[in-house]
Amino acid sequence: MKPIHIKRAALMAAMGAVVGLAGCARGKDEQAAYDMCLQAAKKDPNYAQATFAAREQSNIQGSAGDSGIRVNIPYEMAGKKGLYQCIAEKQADGTYKVTF
């Protein structure tokens, strides 16, 4: 019989692998949501002249209980800073659609 600390270490390693894989999928979803929101922002005539921050400087948060991802992209336009806010909803085919 294996000592308890070996079993615990194996369990922790397995849990770490699962969390790591989930993080990869989440990263892809966050990138897709950011890309859709950035595209929507650039098409919006109110923000067409803005310079938008990269994904790394943006605040991206998944919503609990649904497939929406809230994306806040900092921008600068005419010397003023602002925040473009968007919600991207995951579609059945895996793509994202801007809903807000």
mmCIF file of C-alpha atoms in Angstrom, residues 52-89:
data_model
loop_
_atom_site.group_PDB
_atom_site.id
_atom_site.type_symbol
_atom_site.label_atom_id
_atom_site.label_comp_id
_atom_site.label_asym_id
_atom_site.label_seq_id
_atom_site.Cartn_x
_atom_site.Cartn_y
_atom_site.Cartn_z
ATOM 1 C CA PHE A 52 -7.069 50.172 -28.439
ATOM 2 C CA ALA A 53 -4.978 48.319 -25.871
ATOM 3 C CA ALA A 54 -3.680 44.812 -26.468
ATOM 4 C CA ARG A 55 -5.384 41.821 -24.898
ATOM 5 C CA GLU A 56 -2.811 41.727 -22.099
ATOM 6 C CA GLN A 57 -3.821 45.219 -20.954
ATOM 7 C CA SER A 58 -7.546 44.457 -21.205
ATOM 8 C CA ASN A 59 -9.752 43.063 -18.459
ATOM 9 C CA ILE A 60 -11.453 39.853 -19.595
ATOM 10 C CA GLN A 61 -13.810 37.985 -17.269
ATOM 11 C CA GLY A 62 -15.977 34.938 -17.796
ATOM 12 C CA SER A 63 -19.496 35.072 -16.431
ATOM 13 C CA ALA A 64 -20.554 32.453 -13.923
ATOM 14 C CA GLY A 65 -23.413 30.304 -15.138
ATOM 15 C CA ASP A 66 -23.513 31.368 -18.786
ATOM 16 C CA SER A 67 -21.343 31.424 -21.873
ATOM 17 C CA GLY A 68 -20.784 35.180 -21.969
ATOM 18 C CA ILE A 69 -17.378 36.770 -21.521
ATOM 19 C CA ARG A 70 -17.137 40.403 -20.427
ATOM 20 C CA VAL A 71 -14.340 42.285 -22.188
ATOM 21 C CA ASN A 72 -13.130 45.751 -21.133
ATOM 22 C CA ILE A 73 -10.633 47.233 -23.589
ATOM 23 C CA PRO A 74 -8.837 50.470 -22.665
ATOM 24 C CA TYR A 75 -8.542 52.967 -25.495
ATOM 25 C CA GLU A 76 -7.242 56.443 -26.232
ATOM 26 C CA MET A 77 -8.889 58.861 -28.630
ATOM 27 C CA ALA A 78 -8.200 62.562 -29.175
ATOM 28 C CA GLY A 79 -5.938 62.606 -26.113
ATOM 29 C CA LYS A 80 -8.605 61.137 -23.815
ATOM 30 C CA LYS A 81 -8.603 57.693 -22.261
ATOM 31 C CA GLY A 82 -11.659 55.499 -22.012
ATOM 32 C CA LEU A 83 -12.881 51.931 -21.663
ATOM 33 C CA TYR A 84 -14.756 50.050 -24.376
ATOM 34 C CA GLN A 85 -17.050 47.499 -22.729
ATOM 35 C CA CYS A 86 -18.437 44.470 -24.493
ATOM 36 C CA ILE A 87 -19.984 41.069 -23.798
ATOM 37 C CA ALA A 88 -19.225 38.255 -26.230
ATOM 38 C CA GLU A 89 -21.495 35.197 -26.129
#
